[in-house]
Amino acid sequence: MAELSRGGIDTAAVRSDFPILDQQVNGHRLVYLDSASSSQKPRAVIDAMSRYYETTHANVHRGVYAIAEEATRQYEQARVRMARFLNAPRTREVVFTKNVTEAINLVAQSWGRANLGPGDAVLLTQMEHHANLVPWLMLAAERGVELRYLPLTPDGHLDLSDLDRLLAGVKLVGVSAMSNVLGTINPVQEISEAAHAAGAVCLVDAAQMVPHMAVDVRALGCDFLGFTGHKMLGPTGIGGLWAREELLEAMPPFLGGGEMISDVRLDGFSTNEIPWKFEAGTPPIAEAIGLGAAIEYLERLGMEAVRRHEIDITGYALCSLRERHGDDLVIFGPNDPLHRGGVLSMALGEIHAHDLSQVLDQYGVCVRAGHHCAKPLMRCLGVSATARASFYVYNDRDDVDELSEALAEARKFFA
Ligand SMILES: Cc1ncc(COP(=O)(O)O)c(C=O)c1O
């Protein structure tokens, strides 16, 4: 009988679905703790992509022969799956992009340029990933838009005490649903409601949330939501934007070229219907099909179980690492695993994050070291870098114990 984790996931069975995890690194079992950066891929995803290339590769929305029609069907089927996964009211509200960074740039360049100018403000937060900062900094420099930032509380939550004042004159609020550094789960529903009451739209960077818990765009009440496939068991090169139909209808195209037009003359063009209006050129077809297979895999596990599993492993990690390493180990972000995802950014004594990560690698433990594309947040935390361990469906308490053991070795090494 398979043993279920306390969260309800059979991690041994899950692990056996991921070929990459079945290997030794530096003489140790590979312990992959960098899924917040990019998750590993189950055999089902790899097979779906290979099958597509081996049996039905052709360009989509063009050919009228059988394999081209099948390629189109599979590509569009992935959109249907993604829309269902987000509980989107309509499939046509899901635009495929190459990642969440492109999705946010799409909103900034298309909606932003059409709707923002001098005197308008955009409200972001101090915990945003560069993907939800730089597109707005670019627009601010071009259009004279004012950028404001929600600050943080000492325990790594958003400080909403001044929200109403900060919202005056704001046209768009951009917020990460789950921090990639602190793990903080932000109150997106409350922020969306406040944004709407102030006459603003709300954009959610859900890169970290969509892979790890059930996301319902209707319940969140937001207007735009970006996701990225490679963090949710899917391949690289595919992500997307969900947006309310009426917003997408009104927005000008982002990139120009084939696919996104209904007619082209030498003196102008007319645009295709949504979502294709925003999908210029040959799209990432195999990648979308791989994403569809990843969604199927996650749905089989059940997103409630995925979340329960992560609460369990995160709670275990917070307790056991602190117990063993005491004050030498700082773990940033909220203490309660119910308020955070499975992302642990750490500082161990005076050891530089990169040195720590290299020593952990000697024990087969992969963690990310650096600023995690959140330099303004690093400045708030008073550090230049952290070592970040992040968990997913294939990790279990043994992996946390391996991490803890490797941290102990690092302390000895640098003592
Ligand atoms: C919160 C958040 N937003 C955006 C991104 C950017 O993702 P991508 O590089 O797939 O566009 C990441 C990736 O680390 C992230 O964690």
Coordinates of N, CA, C and O in Angstrom, one line a residue, residues 213-382:
M213 N -1.9 26.0 -5.7 CA -3.2 26.0 -5.1 C -4.3 26.3 -6.1 O -4.0 26.8 -7.2
A214 N -5.5 25.9 -5.8 CA -6.6 26.1 -6.7 C -6.7 27.6 -6.9 O -6.8 28.4 -5.9
V215 N -6.8 28.1 -8.1 CA -7.0 29.5 -8.4 C -8.3 29.6 -9.2 O -8.5 28.9 -10.2
D216 N -9.1 30.6 -8.7 CA -10.4 30.8 -9.3 C -10.5 32.3 -9.6 O -10.7 33.1 -8.7
V217 N -10.4 32.6 -10.9 CA -10.3 34.1 -11.2 C -11.6 34.8 -10.9 O -11.6 36.0 -10.6
R218 N -12.7 34.0 -10.9 CA -14.0 34.7 -10.5 C -14.0 35.0 -9.1 O -14.4 36.1 -8.7
A219 N -13.5 34.1 -8.2 CA -13.5 34.4 -6.8 C -12.5 35.5 -6.4 O -12.7 36.3 -5.6
L220 N -11.3 35.5 -7.1 CA -10.3 36.5 -6.9 C -10.8 37.9 -7.2 O -10.4 38.9 -6.7
G221 N -11.7 37.9 -8.3 CA -12.3 39.2 -8.6 C -11.3 40.1 -9.4 O -11.6 41.3 -9.5
C222 N -10.2 39.6 -9.9 CA -9.2 40.4 -10.5 C -9.6 40.6 -12.0 O -10.6 40.1 -12.5
D223 N -8.8 41.4 -12.7 CA -9.1 41.7 -14.1 C -8.1 41.1 -15.1 O -8.5 40.7 -16.2
F224 N -6.9 41.0 -14.6 CA -5.8 40.3 -15.4 C -5.1 39.3 -14.5 O -4.8 39.7 -13.3
L225 N -4.7 38.2 -15.0 CA -3.9 37.2 -14.2 C -2.9 36.5 -15.1 O -3.3 35.9 -16.1
G226 N -1.7 36.6 -14.7 CA -0.6 36.0 -15.5 C -0.1 34.7 -14.8 O -0.1 34.6 -13.6
F227 N 0.2 33.7 -15.7 CA 0.8 32.4 -15.2 C 1.9 32.0 -16.1 O 2.0 32.5 -17.2
T228 N 2.7 31.0 -15.6 CA 3.8 30.6 -16.4 C 3.9 29.0 -16.3 O 3.9 28.5 -15.2
G229 N 4.0 28.4 -17.5 CA 3.9 26.9 -17.5 C 5.0 26.1 -16.8 O 4.8 25.1 -16.2
H230 N 6.2 26.7 -16.9 CA 7.4 25.8 -16.5 C 7.4 25.7 -14.9 O 8.2 24.9 -14.4
K231 N 6.7 26.5 -14.2 CA 6.6 26.4 -12.8 C 5.5 25.4 -12.3 O 5.3 25.2 -11.2
M232 N 4.7 25.0 -13.3 CA 3.5 24.1 -12.9 C 3.6 22.8 -13.6 O 2.6 22.3 -14.1
L233 N 4.8 22.2 -13.7 CA 5.1 20.9 -14.3 C 5.1 20.9 -15.8 O 5.3 19.9 -16.5
G234 N 4.8 22.1 -16.4 CA 4.8 22.2 -17.9 C 6.2 22.6 -18.4 O 7.1 22.8 -17.6
P235 N 6.3 22.7 -19.7 CA 7.6 23.0 -20.3 C 7.9 24.5 -20.2 O 7.0 25.3 -19.9
T236 N 9.1 24.8 -20.6 CA 9.4 26.3 -20.7 C 8.8 26.7 -22.0 O 8.5 25.9 -22.9
G237 N 8.7 28.1 -22.2 CA 8.3 28.6 -23.5 C 6.8 28.8 -23.6 O 6.3 29.2 -24.6
I238 N 6.0 28.5 -22.5 CA 4.6 28.7 -22.6 C 4.1 29.3 -21.2 O 4.5 28.8 -20.2
G239 N 3.3 30.3 -21.3 CA 2.6 30.9 -20.2 C 1.4 31.6 -20.7 O 1.0 31.3 -21.8
G240 N 0.9 32.5 -19.9 CA -0.3 33.2 -20.5 C -0.9 34.2 -19.6 O -0.4 34.5 -18.5
L241 N -1.9 34.8 -20.2 CA -2.6 35.9 -19.5 C -4.1 35.5 -19.6 O -4.6 35.2 -20.6
W242 N -4.8 35.5 -18.4 CA -6.2 35.5 -18.4 C -6.7 36.9 -18.2 O -6.1 37.7 -17.4
A243 N -7.6 37.4 -19.0 CA -8.1 38.8 -18.8 C -9.6 38.8 -19.1 O -10.1 38.0 -19.9
R244 N -10.3 39.7 -18.5 CA -11.8 39.8 -18.7 C -12.0 40.1 -20.2 O -11.2 40.9 -20.8
E245 N -13.0 39.4 -20.8 CA -13.2 39.5 -22.2 C -13.3 41.0 -22.7 O -12.7 41.4 -23.7
E246 N -14.1 41.8 -21.9 CA -14.3 43.2 -22.4 C -13.0 44.0 -22.4 O -12.8 44.9 -23.3
L247 N -12.1 43.7 -21.5 CA -10.8 44.4 -21.5 C -10.0 43.9 -22.8 O -9.4 44.8 -23.5
L248 N -9.9 42.6 -23.0 CA -9.1 42.1 -24.2 C -9.7 42.7 -25.5 O -9.0 43.0 -26.4
E249 N -11.1 42.7 -25.6 CA -11.7 43.2 -26.8 C -11.3 44.7 -27.0 O -11.0 45.1 -28.2
A250 N -11.2 45.5 -26.0 CA -10.9 46.9 -26.1 C -9.4 47.2 -26.3 O -9.0 48.2 -26.8
M251 N -8.5 46.2 -26.0 CA -7.1 46.5 -26.0 C -6.5 46.4 -27.4 O -6.9 45.5 -28.2
P252 N -5.6 47.2 -27.8 CA -4.9 47.1 -29.1 C -4.0 45.9 -29.1 O -3.5 45.5 -28.0
P253 N -3.6 45.4 -30.2 CA -2.7 44.3 -30.2 C -1.3 44.7 -29.6 O -1.0 45.9 -29.6
F254 N -0.6 43.7 -29.2 CA 0.7 43.9 -28.6 C 1.8 43.7 -29.6 O 2.6 44.6 -29.8
L255 N 1.9 42.5 -30.2 CA 2.8 42.3 -31.3 C 2.1 42.1 -32.6 O 1.0 41.6 -32.6
G256 N 2.7 42.5 -33.7 CA 2.1 42.4 -35.0 C 2.7 41.3 -35.8 O 3.9 41.0 -35.7
G257 N 1.9 40.7 -36.7 CA 2.4 39.7 -37.6 C 1.3 38.8 -38.1 O 0.1 39.1 -38.0
G258 N 1.7 37.6 -38.5 CA 0.7 36.6 -38.8 C -0.1 36.2 -37.7 O 0.2 36.4 -36.5
E259 N -1.3 35.6 -37.9 CA -2.2 35.0 -36.9 C -3.1 36.0 -36.2 O -4.2 35.8 -35.9
M260 N -2.5 37.3 -36.0 CA -3.2 38.2 -35.1 C -4.1 39.1 -36.0 O -4.7 40.1 -35.5
I261 N -4.2 38.9 -37.3 CA -4.9 39.7 -38.2 C -6.2 39.0 -38.8 O -6.2 37.8 -38.8
S262 N -7.2 39.8 -39.2 CA -8.2 39.2 -40.0 C -8.0 39.7 -41.5 O -8.4 39.0 -42.4
D263 N -7.4 40.9 -41.7 CA -7.1 41.3 -43.0 C -5.9 42.2 -43.0 O -5.7 42.9 -42.0
V264 N -5.1 42.2 -44.1 CA -4.0 43.1 -44.2 C -4.0 43.7 -45.6 O -4.2 43.0 -46.6
R265 N -3.9 45.0 -45.7 CA -3.8 45.7 -47.0 C -2.4 46.4 -46.9 O -1.8 46.5 -45.8
L266 N -2.0 47.0 -48.0 CA -0.8 47.8 -47.9 C -0.9 49.0 -47.1 O 0.1 49.6 -46.7
D267 N -2.1 49.5 -46.8 CA -2.3 50.7 -46.1 C -2.9 50.4 -44.7 O -3.3 51.4 -44.0
G268 N -2.9 49.2 -44.3 CA -3.4 49.0 -42.9 C -3.8 47.5 -42.7 O -3.7 46.7 -43.6
F269 N -4.4 47.3 -41.5 CA -4.8 45.9 -41.2 C -5.9 45.9 -40.2 O -6.2 46.9 -39.6
S270 N -6.7 44.8 -40.2 CA -7.7 44.7 -39.1 C -7.3 43.5 -38.3 O -6.7 42.5 -38.8
T271 N -7.7 43.5 -37.0 CA -7.2 42.5 -36.1 C -8.1 41.2 -36.0 O -9.3 41.3 -36.3
N272 N -7.5 40.1 -35.7 CA -8.3 38.9 -35.5 C -9.1 39.0 -34.2 O -9.0 40.0 -33.4
E273 N -10.0 38.0 -33.9 CA -10.7 38.0 -32.7 C -9.8 37.6 -31.5 O -8.7 37.1 -31.8
I274 N -10.3 37.9 -30.3 CA -9.5 37.4 -29.2 C -9.7 35.9 -29.0 O -10.8 35.4 -29.4
P275 N -8.8 35.2 -28.5 CA -7.5 35.6 -28.0 C -6.4 35.7 -29.1 O -5.3 36.2 -28.8
W276 N -6.7 35.3 -30.3 CA -5.6 35.2 -31.3 C -5.1 36.6 -31.7 O -4.0 36.7 -32.2
K277 N -5.9 37.7 -31.4 CA -5.4 39.0 -31.7 C -4.1 39.3 -31.0 O -3.3 40.1 -31.4
F278 N -3.8 38.5 -29.9 CA -2.6 38.7 -29.1 C -1.6 37.6 -29.3 O -0.6 37.5 -28.5
E279 N -1.8 36.7 -30.3 CA -0.9 35.6 -30.5 C -0.2 35.7 -31.9 O -0.5 34.9 -32.8
A280 N 0.6 36.7 -32.0 CA 1.3 36.9 -33.3 C 2.3 35.9 -33.6 O 3.0 35.4 -32.7
G281 N 2.3 35.4 -34.9 CA 3.3 34.4 -35.3 C 3.0 33.0 -34.9 O 1.9 32.8 -34.2
T282 N 3.8 32.0 -35.3 CA 3.6 30.6 -34.9 C 3.7 30.5 -33.4 O 4.7 30.9 -32.8
P283 N 2.7 30.0 -32.7 CA 2.7 29.9 -31.2 C 3.6 28.7 -30.8 O 3.9 27.9 -31.6
P284 N 3.8 28.6 -29.5 CA 4.5 27.5 -28.9 C 3.5 26.3 -28.8 O 2.9 26.0 -27.8
I285 N 3.4 25.5 -29.9 CA 2.4 24.5 -30.0 C 2.7 23.3 -29.1 O 1.8 22.9 -28.3
A286 N 3.9 22.7 -29.3 CA 4.2 21.6 -28.4 C 4.2 21.9 -27.0 O 3.7 21.2 -26.1
E287 N 4.6 23.2 -26.7 CA 4.6 23.6 -25.3 C 3.2 23.8 -24.7 O 3.0 23.4 -23.5
A288 N 2.3 24.3 -25.5 CA 0.9 24.4 -25.0 C 0.3 23.0 -24.8 O -0.3 22.7 -23.7
I289 N 0.7 22.0 -25.6 CA 0.2 20.7 -25.5 C 0.8 20.1 -24.2 O 0.1 19.4 -23.4
G290 N 2.1 20.4 -24.0 CA 2.7 19.9 -22.7 C 2.1 20.5 -21.5 O 1.9 19.9 -20.5
L291 N 1.7 21.8 -21.6 CA 1.0 22.5 -20.5 C -0.3 21.8 -20.2 O -0.7 21.6 -19.1
G292 N -1.0 21.4 -21.3 CA -2.3 20.7 -21.1 C -2.1 19.4 -20.3 O -2.9 19.1 -19.5
A293 N -1.0 18.7 -20.7 CA -0.7 17.5 -20.0 C -0.4 17.7 -18.5 O -0.7 16.9 -17.6
A294 N 0.3 18.8 -18.3 CA 0.7 19.2 -16.9 C -0.5 19.5 -16.1 O -0.7 19.0 -14.9
I295 N -1.5 20.2 -16.7 CA -2.7 20.5 -16.0 C -3.5 19.2 -15.6 O -4.0 19.0 -14.5
E296 N -3.5 18.3 -16.6 CA -4.2 17.0 -16.3 C -3.5 16.3 -15.2 O -4.2 15.7 -14.3
Y297 N -2.2 16.3 -15.1 CA -1.5 15.7 -14.0 C -1.8 16.3 -12.7 O -2.1 15.6 -11.7
L298 N -1.8 17.6 -12.7 CA -2.1 18.3 -11.4 C -3.6 18.0 -11.0 O -3.9 17.9 -9.8
E299 N -4.5 18.0 -12.0 CA -5.9 17.7 -11.6 C -6.1 16.3 -11.1 O -6.9 16.1 -10.2
R300 N -5.2 15.4 -11.6 CA -5.4 14.0 -11.0 C -4.9 14.0 -9.6 O -5.5 13.3 -8.8
L301 N -3.9 14.8 -9.3 CA -3.5 14.9 -7.9 C -4.5 15.6 -7.0 O -4.7 15.3 -5.9
G302 N -5.1 16.6 -7.7 CA -6.1 17.5 -7.0 C -5.4 18.7 -6.3 O -4.5 18.5 -5.5
M303 N -5.8 19.9 -6.7 CA -5.1 21.0 -6.2 C -5.3 21.2 -4.7 O -4.4 21.9 -4.0
E304 N -6.4 20.7 -4.1 CA -6.6 20.8 -2.7 C -5.5 20.0 -2.0 O -4.9 20.4 -1.0
A305 N -5.2 18.8 -2.6 CA -4.2 17.9 -2.0 C -2.8 18.5 -2.2 O -1.9 18.5 -1.3
V306 N -2.6 19.1 -3.3 CA -1.3 19.8 -3.6 C -1.0 20.9 -2.5 O 0.1 20.9 -1.9
R307 N -2.0 21.6 -2.2 CA -1.9 22.7 -1.2 C -1.7 22.1 0.2 O -0.8 22.6 0.9
R308 N -2.5 21.1 0.5 CA -2.4 20.5 1.8 C -1.0 19.9 2.0 O -0.3 20.1 3.1
H309 N -0.5 19.3 1.0 CA 0.9 18.7 1.0 C 1.9 19.8 1.3 O 2.8 19.6 2.1
E310 N 1.8 20.9 0.6 CA 2.7 22.0 0.8 C 2.7 22.7 2.2 O 3.7 23.1 2.7
I311 N 1.4 22.7 2.7 CA 1.3 23.3 4.1 C 2.1 22.4 5.0 O 2.8 22.8 5.9
D312 N 1.9 21.1 4.8 CA 2.5 20.1 5.7 C 4.0 20.2 5.6 O 4.7 20.3 6.6
I313 N 4.6 20.1 4.4 CA 6.0 20.1 4.3 C 6.7 21.4 4.7 O 7.7 21.5 5.3
T314 N 5.9 22.5 4.4 CA 6.5 23.9 4.8 C 6.5 24.0 6.3 O 7.4 24.5 6.9
G315 N 5.4 23.5 7.0 CA 5.3 23.6 8.4 C 6.4 22.8 9.0 O 7.1 23.2 10.0
Y316 N 6.6 21.6 8.5 CA 7.7 20.7 9.0 C 9.0 21.3 8.8 O 9.9 21.3 9.7
A317 N 9.3 21.9 7.7 CA 10.6 22.6 7.4 C 10.8 23.7 8.4 O 11.9 23.9 8.9
L318 N 9.8 24.6 8.5 CA 10.0 25.8 9.4 C 10.4 25.3 10.8 O 11.3 25.8 11.4
C319 N 9.6 24.3 11.3 CA 9.9 23.8 12.7 C 11.3 23.1 12.8 O 12.1 23.4 13.6
S320 N 11.5 22.1 11.9 CA 12.6 21.3 12.1 C 13.9 22.0 11.8 O 14.9 21.9 12.5
L321 N 13.9 22.9 10.8 CA 15.2 23.7 10.5 C 15.5 24.6 11.6 O 16.6 24.8 12.0
R322 N 14.4 25.3 12.2 CA 14.7 26.3 13.3 C 15.2 25.5 14.5 O 16.0 26.0 15.2
E323 N 14.6 24.4 14.7 CA 14.9 23.6 15.9 C 16.4 23.2 15.9 O 17.2 23.3 16.8
R324 N 16.8 22.8 14.7 CA 18.2 22.2 14.6 C 19.2 23.4 14.5 O 20.3 23.2 15.0
H325 N 18.9 24.4 13.7 CA 19.9 25.4 13.4 C 19.8 26.7 14.3 O 20.7 27.6 14.2
G326 N 18.7 26.8 15.0 CA 18.6 27.9 16.0 C 18.7 29.3 15.4 O 18.3 29.5 14.2
D327 N 19.4 30.2 16.1 CA 19.4 31.6 15.7 C 20.4 31.8 14.5 O 20.4 32.8 13.9
D328 N 21.2 30.7 14.2 CA 22.1 30.9 13.1 C 21.4 31.0 11.8 O 21.9 31.5 10.8
L329 N 20.1 30.4 11.8 CA 19.4 30.4 10.5 C 18.2 31.3 10.6 O 17.4 31.3 11.4
V330 N 18.2 32.3 9.6 CA 17.1 33.2 9.5 C 16.2 32.7 8.3 O 16.8 32.5 7.2
I331 N 14.9 32.5 8.5 CA 14.0 32.2 7.4 C 13.1 33.4 7.3 O 12.4 33.7 8.2
F332 N 13.1 34.0 6.1 CA 12.3 35.2 5.9 C 10.8 34.9 5.6 O 10.5 33.8 5.1
G333 N 10.0 35.8 5.9 CA 8.6 35.6 5.6 C 7.7 35.2 6.7 O 8.2 34.9 7.8
P334 N 6.4 35.0 6.5 CA 5.4 34.7 7.5 C 5.8 33.3 8.2 O 6.3 32.4 7.6
N335 N 5.4 33.2 9.5 CA 5.7 32.0 10.3 C 4.7 30.9 10.1 O 5.0 29.8 10.3
D336 N 3.5 31.3 9.7 CA 2.4 30.4 9.7 C 2.3 29.8 8.3 O 2.0 30.5 7.3
P337 N 2.5 28.4 8.2 CA 2.4 27.8 6.8 C 1.1 28.0 6.1 O 1.0 27.9 4.9
L338 N 0.1 28.4 6.9 CA -1.2 28.6 6.2 C -1.2 29.9 5.4 O -2.1 30.1 4.6
H339 N -0.3 30.8 5.8 CA -0.2 32.1 5.1 C 0.9 32.2 4.1 O 1.2 33.3 3.6
R340 N 1.5 31.1 3.8 CA 2.6 31.1 2.9 C 2.7 29.9 2.0 O 2.1 28.8 2.3
G341 N 3.4 30.0 0.9 CA 3.6 28.8 0.0 C 4.9 28.1 0.5 O 5.6 28.6 1.4
G342 N 5.3 27.1 -0.3 CA 6.4 26.3 0.1 C 7.7 26.9 -0.4 O 8.5 26.2 -1.1
V343 N 8.0 28.1 0.0 CA 9.2 28.8 -0.5 C 9.9 29.3 0.8 O 9.4 30.1 1.5
L344 N 11.1 28.8 1.0 CA 11.9 29.3 2.2 C 13.2 30.0 1.8 O 14.1 29.3 1.4
S345 N 13.2 31.3 2.0 CA 14.4 32.1 1.7 C 15.2 32.1 3.0 O 14.6 32.5 4.1
M346 N 16.5 31.8 3.0 CA 17.2 31.6 4.2 C 18.5 32.4 4.2 O 19.1 32.6 3.1
A347 N 19.0 32.8 5.4 CA 20.4 33.2 5.6 C 20.9 32.4 6.7 O 20.3 32.3 7.7
L348 N 22.1 31.8 6.5 CA 22.7 31.0 7.5 C 24.0 31.7 8.0 O 25.0 31.7 7.2
G349 N 24.0 32.2 9.2 CA 25.1 32.9 9.8 C 25.6 34.0 8.8 O 24.9 34.7 8.2
E350 N 26.9 34.0 8.6 CA 27.6 35.0 7.7 C 27.9 34.4 6.4 O 28.5 35.0 5.5
I351 N 27.4 33.2 6.1 CA 27.7 32.4 4.9 C 27.0 33.1 3.7 O 25.8 33.3 3.8
H352 N 27.7 33.4 2.7 CA 27.1 34.0 1.5 C 26.2 33.0 0.8 O 26.5 31.8 0.8
A353 N 25.0 33.5 0.3 CA 24.1 32.5 -0.2 C 24.7 31.7 -1.3 O 24.3 30.5 -1.5
H354 N 25.5 32.2 -2.2 CA 26.1 31.5 -3.3 C 27.0 30.4 -2.7 O 27.0 29.2 -3.2
D355 N 27.8 30.7 -1.7 CA 28.7 29.7 -1.1 C 27.9 28.6 -0.5 O 28.2 27.4 -0.6
L356 N 26.8 29.0 0.2 CA 25.9 28.0 0.8 C 25.3 27.1 -0.2 O 25.4 25.8 -0.1
S357 N 24.9 27.7 -1.3 CA 24.2 26.8 -2.3 C 25.2 25.9 -2.9 O 24.9 24.7 -3.2
Q358 N 26.5 26.3 -3.1 CA 27.5 25.4 -3.6 C 27.8 24.2 -2.7 O 28.0 23.1 -3.2
V359 N 27.9 24.5 -1.4 CA 28.1 23.4 -0.5 C 26.9 22.5 -0.5 O 27.1 21.2 -0.5
L360 N 25.7 23.0 -0.5 CA 24.5 22.1 -0.5 C 24.5 21.2 -1.7 O 24.2 20.0 -1.7
D361 N 25.0 21.8 -2.8 CA 25.1 21.0 -4.1 C 26.0 19.8 -3.9 O 25.8 18.7 -4.5
Q362 N 27.0 19.9 -3.1 CA 27.9 18.7 -2.8 C 27.2 17.6 -2.2 O 27.6 16.4 -2.2
Y363 N 26.0 17.9 -1.6 CA 25.2 16.8 -1.0 C 24.0 16.5 -1.8 O 23.0 15.9 -1.3
G364 N 24.0 17.0 -3.0 CA 22.9 16.6 -4.0 C 21.7 17.5 -3.8 O 20.6 17.3 -4.4
V365 N 21.8 18.6 -2.9 CA 20.6 19.4 -2.6 C 20.7 20.7 -3.5 O 21.6 21.5 -3.4
C366 N 19.7 20.9 -4.3 CA 19.6 22.0 -5.3 C 18.7 23.1 -4.7 O 17.5 22.9 -4.5
V367 N 19.4 24.2 -4.3 CA 18.6 25.4 -3.9 C 19.1 26.6 -4.7 O 20.2 26.6 -5.3
R368 N 18.2 27.6 -4.9 CA 18.6 28.8 -5.6 C 19.2 29.8 -4.7 O 18.8 30.0 -3.6
A369 N 20.3 30.4 -5.2 CA 20.9 31.5 -4.5 C 20.9 32.8 -5.3 O 21.1 32.7 -6.5
G370 N 20.6 33.9 -4.7 CA 20.7 35.2 -5.4 C 19.6 36.1 -4.9 O 19.1 36.0 -3.8
H371 N 19.3 37.1 -5.8 CA 18.3 38.1 -5.4 C 16.9 37.7 -5.9 O 15.9 38.4 -5.6
H372 N 16.8 36.5 -6.6 CA 15.5 36.0 -7.0 C 14.6 37.0 -7.8 O 13.4 37.0 -7.8
C373 N 15.3 37.8 -8.6 CA 14.7 38.8 -9.5 C 13.7 39.7 -8.6 O 12.6 40.0 -9.1
A374 N 14.2 40.0 -7.4 CA 13.3 40.9 -6.5 C 14.3 41.8 -5.8 O 14.3 41.8 -4.5
K375 N 15.1 42.6 -6.5 CA 16.1 43.4 -5.8 C 15.5 44.4 -4.9 O 16.0 44.6 -3.8
P376 N 14.4 45.1 -5.2 CA 13.8 46.0 -4.2 C 13.4 45.3 -2.9 O 13.6 45.9 -1.8
L377 N 12.9 44.1 -3.0 CA 12.6 43.3 -1.8 C 13.8 43.0 -1.0 O 13.9 43.1 0.2
M378 N 14.9 42.6 -1.7 CA 16.2 42.3 -1.0 C 16.6 43.5 -0.2 O 17.1 43.4 0.9
R379 N 16.5 44.7 -0.8 CA 16.9 45.9 -0.1 C 16.0 46.1 1.2 O 16.5 46.5 2.2
C380 N 14.7 45.8 1.0 CA 13.8 45.9 2.2 C 14.3 44.9 3.3 O 14.2 45.2 4.5
L381 N 14.7 43.8 2.9 CA 15.1 42.7 3.9 C 16.5 43.0 4.4 O 17.0 42.4 5.4
G382 N 17.2 43.9 3.8 CA 18.6 44.3 4.2 C 19.6 43.2 3.9 O 20.6 43.1 4.5

